[in-house]
PDB file of C-alpha atoms and ligand atoms in Angstrom:
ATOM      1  CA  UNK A   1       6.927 -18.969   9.421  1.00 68.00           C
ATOM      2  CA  UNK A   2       4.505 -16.646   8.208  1.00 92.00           C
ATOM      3  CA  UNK A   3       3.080 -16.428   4.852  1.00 97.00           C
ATOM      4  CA  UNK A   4       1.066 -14.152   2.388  1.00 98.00           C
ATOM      5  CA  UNK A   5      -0.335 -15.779  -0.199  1.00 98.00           C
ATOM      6  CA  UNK A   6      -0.160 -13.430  -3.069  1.00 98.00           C
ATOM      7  CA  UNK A   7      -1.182 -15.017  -6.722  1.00 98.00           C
ATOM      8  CA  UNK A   8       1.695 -16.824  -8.334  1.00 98.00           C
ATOM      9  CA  UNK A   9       4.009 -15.780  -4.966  1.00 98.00           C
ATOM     10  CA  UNK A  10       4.018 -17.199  -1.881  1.00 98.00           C
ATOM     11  CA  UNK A  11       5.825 -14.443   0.004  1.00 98.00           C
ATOM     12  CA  UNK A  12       7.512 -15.413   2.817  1.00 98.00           C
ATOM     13  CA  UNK A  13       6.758 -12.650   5.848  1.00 97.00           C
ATOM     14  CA  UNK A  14       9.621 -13.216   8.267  1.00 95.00           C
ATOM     15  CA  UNK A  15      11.331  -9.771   7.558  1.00 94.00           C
ATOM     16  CA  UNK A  16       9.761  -6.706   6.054  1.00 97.00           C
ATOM     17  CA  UNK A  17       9.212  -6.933   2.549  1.00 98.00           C
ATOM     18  CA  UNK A  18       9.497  -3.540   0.645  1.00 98.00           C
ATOM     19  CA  UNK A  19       6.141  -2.561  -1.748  1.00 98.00           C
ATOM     20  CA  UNK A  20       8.266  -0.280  -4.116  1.00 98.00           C
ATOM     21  CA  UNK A  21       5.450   2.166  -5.532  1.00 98.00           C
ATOM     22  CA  UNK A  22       5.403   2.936  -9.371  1.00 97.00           C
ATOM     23  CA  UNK A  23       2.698   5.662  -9.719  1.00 94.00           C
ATOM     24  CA  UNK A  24       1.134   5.610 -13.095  1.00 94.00           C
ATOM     25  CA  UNK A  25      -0.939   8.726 -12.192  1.00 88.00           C
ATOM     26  CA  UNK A  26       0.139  12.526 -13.958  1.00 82.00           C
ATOM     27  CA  UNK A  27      -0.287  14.591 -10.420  1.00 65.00           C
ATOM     28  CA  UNK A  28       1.197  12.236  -7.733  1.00 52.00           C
ATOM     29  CA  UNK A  29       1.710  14.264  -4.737  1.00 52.00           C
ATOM     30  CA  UNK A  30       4.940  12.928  -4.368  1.00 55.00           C
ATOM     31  CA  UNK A  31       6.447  14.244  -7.830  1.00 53.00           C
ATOM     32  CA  UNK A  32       7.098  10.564  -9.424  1.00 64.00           C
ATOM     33  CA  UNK A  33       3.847  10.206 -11.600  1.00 64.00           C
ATOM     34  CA  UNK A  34       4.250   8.615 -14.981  1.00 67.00           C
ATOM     35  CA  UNK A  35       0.793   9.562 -16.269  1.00 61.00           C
ATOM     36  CA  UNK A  36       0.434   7.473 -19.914  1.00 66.00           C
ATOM     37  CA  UNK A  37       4.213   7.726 -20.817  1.00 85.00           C
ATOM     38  CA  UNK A  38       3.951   3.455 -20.768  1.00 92.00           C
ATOM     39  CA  UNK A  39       7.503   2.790 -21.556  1.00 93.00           C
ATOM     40  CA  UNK A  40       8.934   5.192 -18.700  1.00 93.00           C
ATOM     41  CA  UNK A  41       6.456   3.439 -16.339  1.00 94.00           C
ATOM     42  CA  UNK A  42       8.596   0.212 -17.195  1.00 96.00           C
ATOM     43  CA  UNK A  43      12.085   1.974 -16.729  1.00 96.00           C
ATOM     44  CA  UNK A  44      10.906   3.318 -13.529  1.00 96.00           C
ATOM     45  CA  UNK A  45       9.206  -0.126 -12.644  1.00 97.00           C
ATOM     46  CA  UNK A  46      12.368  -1.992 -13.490  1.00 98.00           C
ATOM     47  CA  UNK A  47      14.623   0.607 -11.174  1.00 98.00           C
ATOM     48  CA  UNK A  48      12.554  -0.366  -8.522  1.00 98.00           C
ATOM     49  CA  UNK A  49      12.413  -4.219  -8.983  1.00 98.00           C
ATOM     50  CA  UNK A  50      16.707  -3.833  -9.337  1.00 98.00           C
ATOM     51  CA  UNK A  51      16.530  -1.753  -6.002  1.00 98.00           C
ATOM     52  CA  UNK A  52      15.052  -4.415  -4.375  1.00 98.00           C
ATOM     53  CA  UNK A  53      11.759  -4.223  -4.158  1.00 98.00           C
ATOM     54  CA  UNK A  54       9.999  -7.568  -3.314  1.00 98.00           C
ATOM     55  CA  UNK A  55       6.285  -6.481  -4.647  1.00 98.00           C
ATOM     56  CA  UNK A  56       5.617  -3.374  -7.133  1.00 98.00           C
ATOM     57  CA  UNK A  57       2.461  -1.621  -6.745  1.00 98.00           C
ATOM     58  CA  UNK A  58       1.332  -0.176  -9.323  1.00 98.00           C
ATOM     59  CA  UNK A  59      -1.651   2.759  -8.918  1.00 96.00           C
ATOM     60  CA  UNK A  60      -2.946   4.448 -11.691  1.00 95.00           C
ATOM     61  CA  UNK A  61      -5.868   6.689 -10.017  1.00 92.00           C
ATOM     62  CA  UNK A  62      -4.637   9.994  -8.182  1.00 85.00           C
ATOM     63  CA  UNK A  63      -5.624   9.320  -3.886  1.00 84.00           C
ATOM     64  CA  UNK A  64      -4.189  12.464  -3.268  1.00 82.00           C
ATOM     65  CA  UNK A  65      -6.171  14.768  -0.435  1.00 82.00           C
ATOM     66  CA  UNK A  66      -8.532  16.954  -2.917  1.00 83.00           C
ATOM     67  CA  UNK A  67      -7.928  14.173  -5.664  1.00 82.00           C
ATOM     68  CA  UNK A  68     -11.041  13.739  -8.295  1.00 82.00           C
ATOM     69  CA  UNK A  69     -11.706  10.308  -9.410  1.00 85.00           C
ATOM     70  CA  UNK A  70     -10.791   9.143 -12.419  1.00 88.00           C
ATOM     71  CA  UNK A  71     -12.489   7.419 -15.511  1.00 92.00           C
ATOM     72  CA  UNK A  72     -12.296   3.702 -15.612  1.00 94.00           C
ATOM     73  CA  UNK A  73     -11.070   3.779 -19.191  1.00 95.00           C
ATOM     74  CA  UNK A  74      -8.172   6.068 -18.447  1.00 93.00           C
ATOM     75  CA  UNK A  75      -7.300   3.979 -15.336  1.00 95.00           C
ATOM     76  CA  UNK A  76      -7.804   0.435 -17.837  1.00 96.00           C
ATOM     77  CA  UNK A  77      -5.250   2.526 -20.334  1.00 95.00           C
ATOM     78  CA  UNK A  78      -2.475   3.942 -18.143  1.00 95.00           C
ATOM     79  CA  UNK A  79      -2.350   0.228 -16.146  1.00 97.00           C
ATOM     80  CA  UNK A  80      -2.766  -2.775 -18.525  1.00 97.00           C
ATOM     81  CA  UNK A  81       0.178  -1.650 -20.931  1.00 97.00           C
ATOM     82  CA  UNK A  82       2.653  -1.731 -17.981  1.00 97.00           C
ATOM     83  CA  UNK A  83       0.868  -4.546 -16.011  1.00 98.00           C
ATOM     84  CA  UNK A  84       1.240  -6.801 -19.232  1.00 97.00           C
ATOM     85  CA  UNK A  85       5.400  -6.371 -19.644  1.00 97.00           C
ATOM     86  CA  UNK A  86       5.737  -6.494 -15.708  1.00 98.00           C
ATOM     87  CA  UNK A  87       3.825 -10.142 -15.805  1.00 97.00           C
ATOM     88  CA  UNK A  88       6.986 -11.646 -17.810  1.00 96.00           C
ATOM     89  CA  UNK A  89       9.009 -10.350 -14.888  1.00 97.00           C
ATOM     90  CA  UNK A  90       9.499 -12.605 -11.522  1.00 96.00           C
ATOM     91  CA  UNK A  91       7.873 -10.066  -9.202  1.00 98.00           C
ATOM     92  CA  UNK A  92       4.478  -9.962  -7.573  1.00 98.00           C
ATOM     93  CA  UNK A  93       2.808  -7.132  -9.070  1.00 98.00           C
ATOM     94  CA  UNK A  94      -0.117  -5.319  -6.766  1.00 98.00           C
ATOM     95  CA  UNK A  95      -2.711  -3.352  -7.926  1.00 98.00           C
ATOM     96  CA  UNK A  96      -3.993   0.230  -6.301  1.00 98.00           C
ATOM     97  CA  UNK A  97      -7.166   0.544  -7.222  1.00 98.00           C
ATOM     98  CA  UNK A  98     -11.167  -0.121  -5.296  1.00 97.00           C
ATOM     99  CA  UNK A  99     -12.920  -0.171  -8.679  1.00 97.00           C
ATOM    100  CA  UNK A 100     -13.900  -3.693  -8.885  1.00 98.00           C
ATOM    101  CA  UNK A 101     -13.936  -3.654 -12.613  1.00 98.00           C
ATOM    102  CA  UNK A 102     -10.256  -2.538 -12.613  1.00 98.00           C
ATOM    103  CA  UNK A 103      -9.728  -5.140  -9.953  1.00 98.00           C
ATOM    104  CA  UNK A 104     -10.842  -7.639 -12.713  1.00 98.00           C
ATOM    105  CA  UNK A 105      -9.452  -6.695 -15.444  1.00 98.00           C
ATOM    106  CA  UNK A 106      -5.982  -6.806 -13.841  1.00 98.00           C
ATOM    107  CA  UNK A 107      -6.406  -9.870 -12.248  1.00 98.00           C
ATOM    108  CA  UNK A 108      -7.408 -11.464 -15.462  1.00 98.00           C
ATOM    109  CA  UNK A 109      -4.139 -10.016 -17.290  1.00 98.00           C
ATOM    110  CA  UNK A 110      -2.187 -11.594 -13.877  1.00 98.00           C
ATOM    111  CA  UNK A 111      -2.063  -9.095 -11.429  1.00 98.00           C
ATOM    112  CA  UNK A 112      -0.832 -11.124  -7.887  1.00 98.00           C
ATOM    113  CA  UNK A 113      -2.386  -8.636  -5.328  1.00 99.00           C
ATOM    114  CA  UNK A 114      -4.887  -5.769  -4.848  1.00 98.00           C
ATOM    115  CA  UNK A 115      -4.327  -2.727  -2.707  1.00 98.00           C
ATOM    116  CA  UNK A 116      -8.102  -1.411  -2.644  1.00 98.00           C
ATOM    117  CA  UNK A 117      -7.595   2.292   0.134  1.00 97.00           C
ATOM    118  CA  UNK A 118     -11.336   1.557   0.235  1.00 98.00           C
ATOM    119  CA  UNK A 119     -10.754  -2.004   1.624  1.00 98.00           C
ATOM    120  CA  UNK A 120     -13.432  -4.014  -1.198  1.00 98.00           C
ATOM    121  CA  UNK A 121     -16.180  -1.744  -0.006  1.00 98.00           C
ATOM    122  CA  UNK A 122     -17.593  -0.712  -3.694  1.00 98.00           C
ATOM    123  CA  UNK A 123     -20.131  -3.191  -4.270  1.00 98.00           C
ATOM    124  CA  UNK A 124     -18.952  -5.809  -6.168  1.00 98.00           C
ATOM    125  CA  UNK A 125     -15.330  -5.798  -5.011  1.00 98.00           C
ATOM    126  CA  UNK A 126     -15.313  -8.761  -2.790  1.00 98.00           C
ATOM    127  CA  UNK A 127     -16.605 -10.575  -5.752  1.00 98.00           C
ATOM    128  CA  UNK A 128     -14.192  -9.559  -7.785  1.00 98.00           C
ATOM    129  CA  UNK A 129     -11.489 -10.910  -5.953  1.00 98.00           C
ATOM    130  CA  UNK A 130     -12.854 -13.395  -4.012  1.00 98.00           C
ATOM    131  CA  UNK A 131     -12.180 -16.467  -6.472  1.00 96.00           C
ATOM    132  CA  UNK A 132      -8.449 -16.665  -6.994  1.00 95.00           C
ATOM    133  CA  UNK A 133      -5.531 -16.446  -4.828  1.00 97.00           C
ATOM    134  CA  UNK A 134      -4.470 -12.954  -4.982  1.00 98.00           C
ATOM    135  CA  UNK A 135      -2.991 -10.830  -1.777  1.00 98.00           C
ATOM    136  CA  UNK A 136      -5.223  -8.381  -0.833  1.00 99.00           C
ATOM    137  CA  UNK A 137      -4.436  -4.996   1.504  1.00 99.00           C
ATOM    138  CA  UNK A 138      -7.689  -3.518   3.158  1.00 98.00           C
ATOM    139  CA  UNK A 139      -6.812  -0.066   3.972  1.00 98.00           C
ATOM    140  CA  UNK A 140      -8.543   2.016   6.554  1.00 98.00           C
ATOM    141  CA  UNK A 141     -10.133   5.588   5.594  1.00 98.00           C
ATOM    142  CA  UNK A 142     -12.075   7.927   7.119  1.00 97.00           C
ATOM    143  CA  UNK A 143     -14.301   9.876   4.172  1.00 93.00           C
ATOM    144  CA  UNK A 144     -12.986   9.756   0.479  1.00 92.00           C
ATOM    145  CA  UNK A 145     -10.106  11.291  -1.074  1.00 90.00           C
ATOM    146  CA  UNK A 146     -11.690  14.356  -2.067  1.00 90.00           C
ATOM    147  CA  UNK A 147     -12.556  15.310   1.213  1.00 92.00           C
ATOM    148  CA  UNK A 148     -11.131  13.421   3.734  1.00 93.00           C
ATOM    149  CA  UNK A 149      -8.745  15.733   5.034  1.00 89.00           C
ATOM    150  CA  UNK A 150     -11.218  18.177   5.273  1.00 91.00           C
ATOM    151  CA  UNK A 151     -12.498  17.227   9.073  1.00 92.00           C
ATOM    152  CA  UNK A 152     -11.284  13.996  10.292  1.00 95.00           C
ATOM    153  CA  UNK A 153     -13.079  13.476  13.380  1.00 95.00           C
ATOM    154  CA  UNK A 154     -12.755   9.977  15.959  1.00 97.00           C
ATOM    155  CA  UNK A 155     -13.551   9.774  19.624  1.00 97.00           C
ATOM    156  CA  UNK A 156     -11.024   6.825  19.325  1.00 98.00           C
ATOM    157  CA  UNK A 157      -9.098   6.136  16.572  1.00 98.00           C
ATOM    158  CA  UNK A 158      -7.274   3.000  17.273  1.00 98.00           C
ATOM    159  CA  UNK A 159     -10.361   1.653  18.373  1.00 98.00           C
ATOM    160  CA  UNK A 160     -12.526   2.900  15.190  1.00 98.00           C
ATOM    161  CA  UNK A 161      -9.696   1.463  12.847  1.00 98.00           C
ATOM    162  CA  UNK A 162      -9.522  -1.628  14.728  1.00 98.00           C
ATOM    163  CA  UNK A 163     -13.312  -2.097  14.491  1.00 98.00           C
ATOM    164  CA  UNK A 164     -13.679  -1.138  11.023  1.00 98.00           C
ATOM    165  CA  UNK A 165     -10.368  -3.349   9.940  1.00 98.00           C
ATOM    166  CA  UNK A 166     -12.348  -6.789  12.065  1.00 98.00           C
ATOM    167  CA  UNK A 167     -15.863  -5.846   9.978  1.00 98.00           C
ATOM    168  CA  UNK A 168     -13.245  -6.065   6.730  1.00 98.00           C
ATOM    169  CA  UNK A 169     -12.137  -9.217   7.768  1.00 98.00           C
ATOM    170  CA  UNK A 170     -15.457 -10.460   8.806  1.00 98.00           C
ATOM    171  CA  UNK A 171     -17.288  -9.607   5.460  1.00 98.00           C
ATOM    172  CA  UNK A 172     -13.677 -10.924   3.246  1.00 98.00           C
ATOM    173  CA  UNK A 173     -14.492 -14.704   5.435  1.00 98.00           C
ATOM    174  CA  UNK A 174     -18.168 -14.257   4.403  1.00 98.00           C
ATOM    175  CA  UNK A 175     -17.195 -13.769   0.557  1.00 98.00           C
ATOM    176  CA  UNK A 176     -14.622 -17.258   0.899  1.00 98.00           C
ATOM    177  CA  UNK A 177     -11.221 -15.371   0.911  1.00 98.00           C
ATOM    178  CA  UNK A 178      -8.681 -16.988   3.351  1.00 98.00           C
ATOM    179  CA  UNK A 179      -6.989 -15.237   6.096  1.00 98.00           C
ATOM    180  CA  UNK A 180      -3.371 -15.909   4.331  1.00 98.00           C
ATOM    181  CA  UNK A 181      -4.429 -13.722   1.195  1.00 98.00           C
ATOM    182  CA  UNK A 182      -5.179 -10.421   3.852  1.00 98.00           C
ATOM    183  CA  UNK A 183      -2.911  -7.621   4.563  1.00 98.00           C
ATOM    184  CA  UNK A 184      -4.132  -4.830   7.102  1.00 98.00           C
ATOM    185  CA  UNK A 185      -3.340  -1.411   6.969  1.00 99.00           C
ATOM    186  CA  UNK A 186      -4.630   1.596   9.068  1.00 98.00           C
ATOM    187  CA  UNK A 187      -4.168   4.229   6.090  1.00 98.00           C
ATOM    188  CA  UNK A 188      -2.308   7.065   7.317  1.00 98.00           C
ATOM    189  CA  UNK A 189      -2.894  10.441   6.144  1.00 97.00           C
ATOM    190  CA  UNK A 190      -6.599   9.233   4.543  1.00 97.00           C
ATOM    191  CA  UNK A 191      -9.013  10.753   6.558  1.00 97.00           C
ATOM    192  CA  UNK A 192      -6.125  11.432   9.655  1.00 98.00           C
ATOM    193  CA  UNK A 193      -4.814  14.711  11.491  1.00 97.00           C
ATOM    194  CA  UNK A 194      -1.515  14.209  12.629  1.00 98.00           C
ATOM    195  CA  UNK A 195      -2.227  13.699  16.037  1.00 98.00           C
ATOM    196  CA  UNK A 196      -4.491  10.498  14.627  1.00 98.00           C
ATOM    197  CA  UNK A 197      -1.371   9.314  12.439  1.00 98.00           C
ATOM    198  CA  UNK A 198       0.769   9.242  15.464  1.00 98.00           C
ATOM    199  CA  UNK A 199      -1.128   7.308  17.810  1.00 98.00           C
ATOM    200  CA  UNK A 200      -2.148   4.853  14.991  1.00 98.00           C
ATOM    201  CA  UNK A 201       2.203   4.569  14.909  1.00 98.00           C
ATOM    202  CA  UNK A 202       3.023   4.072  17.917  1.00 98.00           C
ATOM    203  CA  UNK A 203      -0.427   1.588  18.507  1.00 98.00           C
ATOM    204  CA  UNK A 204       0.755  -0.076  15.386  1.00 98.00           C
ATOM    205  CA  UNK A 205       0.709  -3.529  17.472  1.00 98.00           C
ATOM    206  CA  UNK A 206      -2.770  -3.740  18.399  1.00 98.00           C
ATOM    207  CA  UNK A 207      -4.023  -3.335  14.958  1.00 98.00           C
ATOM    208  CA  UNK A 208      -2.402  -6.468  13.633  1.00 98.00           C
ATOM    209  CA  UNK A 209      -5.983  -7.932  14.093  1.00 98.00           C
ATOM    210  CA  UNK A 210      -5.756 -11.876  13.935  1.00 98.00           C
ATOM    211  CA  UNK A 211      -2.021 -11.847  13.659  1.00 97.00           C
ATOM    212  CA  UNK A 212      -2.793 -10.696  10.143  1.00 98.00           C
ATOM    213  CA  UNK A 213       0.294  -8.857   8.508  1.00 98.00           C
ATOM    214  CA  UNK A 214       0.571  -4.912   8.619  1.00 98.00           C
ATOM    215  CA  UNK A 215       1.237  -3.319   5.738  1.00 99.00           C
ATOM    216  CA  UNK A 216       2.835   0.686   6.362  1.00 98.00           C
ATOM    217  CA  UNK A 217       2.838   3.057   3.765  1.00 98.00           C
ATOM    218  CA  UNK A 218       4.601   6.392   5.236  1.00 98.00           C
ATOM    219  CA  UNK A 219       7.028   7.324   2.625  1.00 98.00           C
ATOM    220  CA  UNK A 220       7.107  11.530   1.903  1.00 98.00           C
ATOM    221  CA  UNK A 221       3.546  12.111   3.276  1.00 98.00           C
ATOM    222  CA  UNK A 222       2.790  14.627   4.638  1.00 97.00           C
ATOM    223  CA  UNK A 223       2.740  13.779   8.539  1.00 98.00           C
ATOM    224  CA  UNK A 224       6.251  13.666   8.357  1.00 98.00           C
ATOM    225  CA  UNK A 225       6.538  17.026   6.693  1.00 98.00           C
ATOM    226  CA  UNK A 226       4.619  17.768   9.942  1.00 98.00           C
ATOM    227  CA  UNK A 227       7.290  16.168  12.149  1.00 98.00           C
ATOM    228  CA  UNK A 228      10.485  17.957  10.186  1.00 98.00           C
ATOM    229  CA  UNK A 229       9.361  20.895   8.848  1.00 98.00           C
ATOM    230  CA  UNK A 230      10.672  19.649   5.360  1.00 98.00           C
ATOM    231  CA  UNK A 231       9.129  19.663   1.856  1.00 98.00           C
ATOM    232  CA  UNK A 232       7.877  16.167  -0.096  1.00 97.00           C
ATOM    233  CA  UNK A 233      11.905  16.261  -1.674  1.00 97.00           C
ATOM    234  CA  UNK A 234      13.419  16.296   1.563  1.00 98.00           C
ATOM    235  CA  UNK A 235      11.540  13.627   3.289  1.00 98.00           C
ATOM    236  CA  UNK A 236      14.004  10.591   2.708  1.00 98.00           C
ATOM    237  CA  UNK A 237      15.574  10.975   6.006  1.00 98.00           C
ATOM    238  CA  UNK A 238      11.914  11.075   7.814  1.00 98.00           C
ATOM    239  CA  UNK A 239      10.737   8.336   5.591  1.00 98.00           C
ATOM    240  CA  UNK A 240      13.554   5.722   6.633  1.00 98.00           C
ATOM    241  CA  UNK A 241      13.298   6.649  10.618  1.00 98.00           C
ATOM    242  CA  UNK A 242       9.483   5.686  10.088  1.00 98.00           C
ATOM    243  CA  UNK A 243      10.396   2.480   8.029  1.00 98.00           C
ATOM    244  CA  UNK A 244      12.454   1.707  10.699  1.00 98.00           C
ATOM    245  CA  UNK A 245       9.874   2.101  13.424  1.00 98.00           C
ATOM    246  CA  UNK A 246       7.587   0.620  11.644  1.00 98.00           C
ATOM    247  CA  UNK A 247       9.519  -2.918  11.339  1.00 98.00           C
ATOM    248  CA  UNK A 248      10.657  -3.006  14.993  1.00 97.00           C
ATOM    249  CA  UNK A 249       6.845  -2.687  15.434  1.00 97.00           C
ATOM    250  CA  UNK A 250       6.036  -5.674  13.582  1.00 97.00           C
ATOM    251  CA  UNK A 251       4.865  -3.876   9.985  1.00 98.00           C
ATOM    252  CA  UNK A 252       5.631  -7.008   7.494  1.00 98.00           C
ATOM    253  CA  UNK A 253       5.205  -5.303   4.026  1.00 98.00           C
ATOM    254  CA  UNK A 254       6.844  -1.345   4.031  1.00 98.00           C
ATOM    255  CA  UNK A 255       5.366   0.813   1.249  1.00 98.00           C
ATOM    256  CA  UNK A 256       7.787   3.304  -0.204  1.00 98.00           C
ATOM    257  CA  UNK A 257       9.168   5.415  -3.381  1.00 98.00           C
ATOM    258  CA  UNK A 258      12.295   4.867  -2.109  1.00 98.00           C
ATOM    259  CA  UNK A 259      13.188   1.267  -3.022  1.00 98.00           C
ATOM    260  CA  UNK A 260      17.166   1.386  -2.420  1.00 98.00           C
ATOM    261  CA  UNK A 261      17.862   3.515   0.530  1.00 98.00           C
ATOM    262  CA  UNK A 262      14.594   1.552   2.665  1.00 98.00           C
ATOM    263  CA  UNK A 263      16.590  -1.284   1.838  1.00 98.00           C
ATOM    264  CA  UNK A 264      19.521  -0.097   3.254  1.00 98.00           C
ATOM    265  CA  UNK A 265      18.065   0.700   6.280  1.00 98.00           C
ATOM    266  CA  UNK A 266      15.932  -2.075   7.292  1.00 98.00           C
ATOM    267  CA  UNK A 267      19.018  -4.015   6.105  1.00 97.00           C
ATOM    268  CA  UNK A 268      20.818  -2.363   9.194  1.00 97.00           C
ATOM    269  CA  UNK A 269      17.719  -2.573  11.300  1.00 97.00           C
ATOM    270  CA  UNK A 270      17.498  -6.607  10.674  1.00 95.00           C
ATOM    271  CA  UNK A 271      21.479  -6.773  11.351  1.00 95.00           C
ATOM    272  CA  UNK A 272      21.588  -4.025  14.180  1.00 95.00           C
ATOM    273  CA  UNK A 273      18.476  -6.287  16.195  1.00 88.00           C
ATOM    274  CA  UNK A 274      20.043  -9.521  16.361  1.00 78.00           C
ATOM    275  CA  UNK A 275      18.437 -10.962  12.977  1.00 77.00           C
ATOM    276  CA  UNK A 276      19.987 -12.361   9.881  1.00 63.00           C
ATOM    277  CA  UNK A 277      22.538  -9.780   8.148  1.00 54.00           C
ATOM    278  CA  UNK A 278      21.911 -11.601   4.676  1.00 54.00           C
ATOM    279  CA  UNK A 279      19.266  -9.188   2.841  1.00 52.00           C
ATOM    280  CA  UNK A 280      17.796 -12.250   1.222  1.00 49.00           C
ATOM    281  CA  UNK A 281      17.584 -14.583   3.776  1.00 45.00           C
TER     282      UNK A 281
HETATM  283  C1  8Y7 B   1      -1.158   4.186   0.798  1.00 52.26           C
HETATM  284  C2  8Y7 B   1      -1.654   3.419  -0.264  1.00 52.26           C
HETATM  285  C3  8Y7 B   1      -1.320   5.460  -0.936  1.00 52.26           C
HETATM  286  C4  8Y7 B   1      -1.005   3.570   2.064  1.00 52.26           C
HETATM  287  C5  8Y7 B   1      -1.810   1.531   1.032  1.00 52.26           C
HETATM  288  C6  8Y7 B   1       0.997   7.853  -1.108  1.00 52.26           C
HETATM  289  C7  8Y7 B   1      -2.241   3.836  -2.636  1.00 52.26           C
HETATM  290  C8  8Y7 B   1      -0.448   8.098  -1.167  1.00 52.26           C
HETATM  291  N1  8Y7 B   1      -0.940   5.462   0.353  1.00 52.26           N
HETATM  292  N2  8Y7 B   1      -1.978   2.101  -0.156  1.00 52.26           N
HETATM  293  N3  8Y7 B   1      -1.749   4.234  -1.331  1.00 52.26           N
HETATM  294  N4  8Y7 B   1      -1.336   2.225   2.127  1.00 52.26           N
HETATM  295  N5  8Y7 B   1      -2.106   0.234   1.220  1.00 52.26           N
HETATM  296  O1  8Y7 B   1       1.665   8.630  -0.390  1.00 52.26           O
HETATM  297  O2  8Y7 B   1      -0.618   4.149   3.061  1.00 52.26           O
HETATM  298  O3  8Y7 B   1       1.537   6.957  -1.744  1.00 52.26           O
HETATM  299  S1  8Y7 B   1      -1.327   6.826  -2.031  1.00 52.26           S
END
């Protein structure tokens, strides 16, 4: 049996677990963000816990392609409120952020997992999370959000995500974190053409580095627009085909918007390929 140790949780990895995503940000590309509105953040939170979601990740700084950062402070403001009435829940809460102070802060208010696109490379962010036993995803990207879509460029790009995901690793052992607290994730759509997205997919195997879990996030972006042809609202279809693919291809924590109808589906998927047809089991 596989494991993740993720703060309070010990998560248990032998089917998918869904990462319902509660976007605390005003301009999510995907049409869901909260921005300071604290109390909807909860409702929305909640819908997703009731849906079935077996980790909530909560992000509070746009990543969108073109995306300026945003201030600490405002990050601080829009998170702690809604990180401190998830904590009475019995849910393991992640974090999006890579500013190690934010890392910190929500950590010390009881955060149970980090989800850092930049994969702890600010200075300071391996430190931050280093003591404790939170999960942690380390997310490949090529450039930053502001401009990584501008000219993603790799000779090869399972290779250069493998390489860069092992150095993540390496420096994570360096800083004392154990190998059951680390998720990988190759990141699509940050700093990825399509073409890179779907070899990454359909590689998806040999970038489970060290047996370590893979973490997918897929759910409305924009590759799949590519694929269909179909705006971010009619992208549920697209987004459970690639949930799907992504479990029979060994993805052990499924990032979506979409908490119920993923659900469903891997539900069927589990059933359909000879597994348990008991969602909880
Ligand atoms: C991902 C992510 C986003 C992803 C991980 C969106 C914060 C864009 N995508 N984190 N975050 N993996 N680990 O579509 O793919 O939600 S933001």
């Amino acid at each position: 049996m596989s494991v993740l140790a993720c703060g309070r949780f010990r998560l248990s990895l032998d089917r998918p677990l869904i990462m319902g995503i509660v976007n605390l940000t005003p301009d999510s590309f995907s049409g869901d963000g909260l921005g300071r509105d604290t109390a909807a953040a909860i409702v929305h939170a909640r819908a997703q816990w009731e849906a079935g979601a077996d980790i909530l990740d909560l992000g509070a700084e746009s990543t969108r392609p073109g995306s300026e950062p945003t201030s600490l402070q405002e990050e601080l403001d829009r998170l702690l409120p809604v990180l401190e009435a998830l904590r009475e829940w019995d849910v393991p809460i992640s974090i999006d952020t890579y500013k190690p102070e934010v890392m910190r802060a929500a950590l010390a208010a009881g955060a149970d997992m980090i989800n850092d696109i930049n994969a702890l490379r600010a200075p300071g962010a391996l430190e931050a999370v280093a003591a404790g036993n939170c999960g942690i995803c380390l997310m490949h990207m090529q450039g930053e959000p502001r401009n990584m879509q501008q000219n993603p460029v790799y000779a090869d790009v399972v290779g250069e995500v493998r390489a860069f995901l092992a150095e993540r690793i390496a420096a994570c052992r360096v800083a004392g974190i154990a190998d059951e607290r680390l998720v990988l994730d190759p990141g699509f759509g940050f700093g990825k053409h399509l073409a890179h997205n779907l070899e990454l997919f359909a590689r998806l195997p040999e970038l489970a580095l060290e047996g370590l879990p893979l973490l997918v996030g897929v759910c409305r972006k924009r590759m799949l627009g590519e694929i269909t042809g179909r705006p971010l609202d009619e992208r549920l279809a697209a987004s459970l085909a690639a949930a799907v693919v992504a479990a029979g291809k060994g993805a052990k924590i499924i990032r979506v918007h979409d908490v119920a109808a993923t659900r469903d589906a891997l539900a069927v998927w589990n059933a359909l390929d000879g597994k348990s047809t008991a969602i909880g089991a």
